[in-house]
Amino acid sequence: LTVGMRARDREGRITYVNPAFCEMTGFDAGELIGALPPYPYWNPEELNRTRELHDKVLDGLAPEEGFELRFRRKNGDFFWESTHISAIRNPYGAISHFVWLREDISDRKRAEERIRFLAYYDNLTHLPNRLMLQERLREAIEISRMHSCLLAVMFLDLDQSKRINDSLGHRTGDLLLQQVANRLQECLRFSDQVYIARPDTPLPEDLVARLGGDEFVIVLTEFNHADAVTRVARRVLDVMAKPFVVNNKEVFTSCSIGIALYPYDGDDMEVLLKHADTALYHAKDRGRNNYQMFSPSMNVAATQRLVLESHLRKALQNQEMTLYYQPQVVL
């Protein structure tokens, strides 16, 4: 195990670095010894947090070990390190120096990021998957409840994906799904973004997720009027109607959208997703390439259709079908 070592005095001035620390950061000892905070290897993106921890160490308020910070090498690359701190005292018992022992944990962090990605993101489109959608949707509902604002769940389904897969192949279908994911991100409101696989990333306002196959979900948060949702829905329909170019071929598709609103159509994740799915199938019944807002009557119609289908499956077996009129024509 290679451990970098750095010593600094009470003022923060670096007094010693070992060769392993120079190799870790890419800086020569001459570039580091005598330096005061902010040190040249500090990460500008985390400057305030690093300085805060640094000052806590100086004041004796930070633990001696357990720091995991991201720093920047001289060539601009980032790396993670785990740090153990020891205080050096003079003959009178006062702290004169601190020694920092540093281990490069970049490989472990990359492995953790990969595991997190596989758990929370769709490997094909790099969008959040069902698991992350569920977690973020629960959080978004709580925020909407606290702020007394609306939230929308938009369930999307491509109308032509099976035909495209059957005629052009599944590889083309996968490439199309990647382009669909990109267009859906562009359809969101100005402040929206897609989650990236970093635990310290602030939650964006809205979210696009892929559930699997050709099914996507958009969650729109913190708005006060349903017009904001319908504008996004129309935008999605417009951009999806434009041709996609896959393997130098134009591919045309469209989508159907079902929309459920919090708190009108449900106040928890399961109900909102179920009602958005119900509205989606109503949009398909209306001829596809449209959006439908959920209404309670859709549940009634869906229940009636389910009961009718169940009865019809048993009707022939139970001899419950009766023929009243059978025209016979000789052409």
XYZ file of N, CA and C in Angstrom, residues 13 22 57 66 70 83 109 144 160 168 175 209 217 227 232 234 236 240 254-255 267 278 281 287 296-297 306 319:
84
model
N 1.222 26.074 6.686
C 2.308 26.021 5.713
C 2.850 24.597 5.606
N 3.937 13.274 -3.727
C 4.223 13.985 -4.984
C 3.698 13.187 -6.177
N -9.642 20.926 11.564
C -8.470 20.182 12.021
C -7.571 21.105 12.842
N -11.186 9.500 8.603
C -12.523 9.428 8.035
C -12.782 10.436 6.947
N -12.101 14.896 -2.642
C -11.685 14.795 -4.039
C -10.747 15.949 -4.350
N -7.952 10.177 4.343
C -6.919 10.839 5.114
C -6.961 10.464 6.589
N -13.599 4.393 -5.393
C -14.684 5.325 -5.685
C -15.290 5.065 -7.056
N -43.857 18.570 -2.688
C -45.092 19.183 -3.176
C -46.108 19.328 -2.057
N -44.679 3.043 -32.234
C -44.245 2.228 -33.366
C -43.026 1.358 -33.048
N -36.486 -3.342 -38.729
C -35.115 -2.838 -38.827
C -34.153 -3.497 -37.841
N -30.815 2.113 -30.704
C -30.305 3.431 -31.075
C -31.423 4.471 -31.086
N -37.216 9.359 -16.669
C -36.749 8.016 -16.338
C -37.240 7.044 -17.398
N -41.077 7.780 -18.181
C -41.871 8.579 -17.247
C -41.190 9.927 -17.074
N -51.629 23.986 -16.928
C -51.156 24.420 -18.248
C -49.670 24.122 -18.434
N -45.712 20.965 -21.765
C -44.652 19.970 -21.913
C -45.146 18.796 -22.749
N -47.441 18.740 -25.106
C -47.502 19.120 -26.524
C -46.095 19.205 -27.121
N -43.532 17.420 -26.217
C -43.079 16.046 -26.426
C -43.670 15.485 -27.714
N -41.371 14.397 -30.982
C -41.387 12.983 -31.329
C -41.912 12.764 -32.739
N -44.083 7.980 -32.987
C -44.861 8.932 -32.203
C -45.030 8.323 -30.827
N -45.706 9.020 -29.951
C -45.902 8.469 -28.611
C -47.278 8.835 -28.092
N -52.355 10.746 -3.995
C -51.416 11.410 -3.092
C -50.238 10.520 -2.701
N -53.190 4.358 -16.595
C -54.571 4.252 -17.077
C -54.859 5.310 -18.138
N -53.291 4.371 -21.573
C -54.059 3.434 -22.392
C -55.311 4.093 -22.972
N -56.572 6.702 -30.495
C -55.890 6.746 -31.781
C -54.411 6.998 -31.703
N -61.552 10.116 -13.139
C -62.111 8.929 -12.471
C -62.915 8.033 -13.401
N -63.545 8.615 -14.425
C -64.346 7.798 -15.346
C -63.478 6.785 -16.085
N -62.238 -4.768 -18.109
C -61.582 -5.929 -17.515
C -62.602 -7.016 -17.184
N -70.666 -22.079 -22.785
C -71.783 -22.042 -23.733
C -72.757 -20.904 -23.402
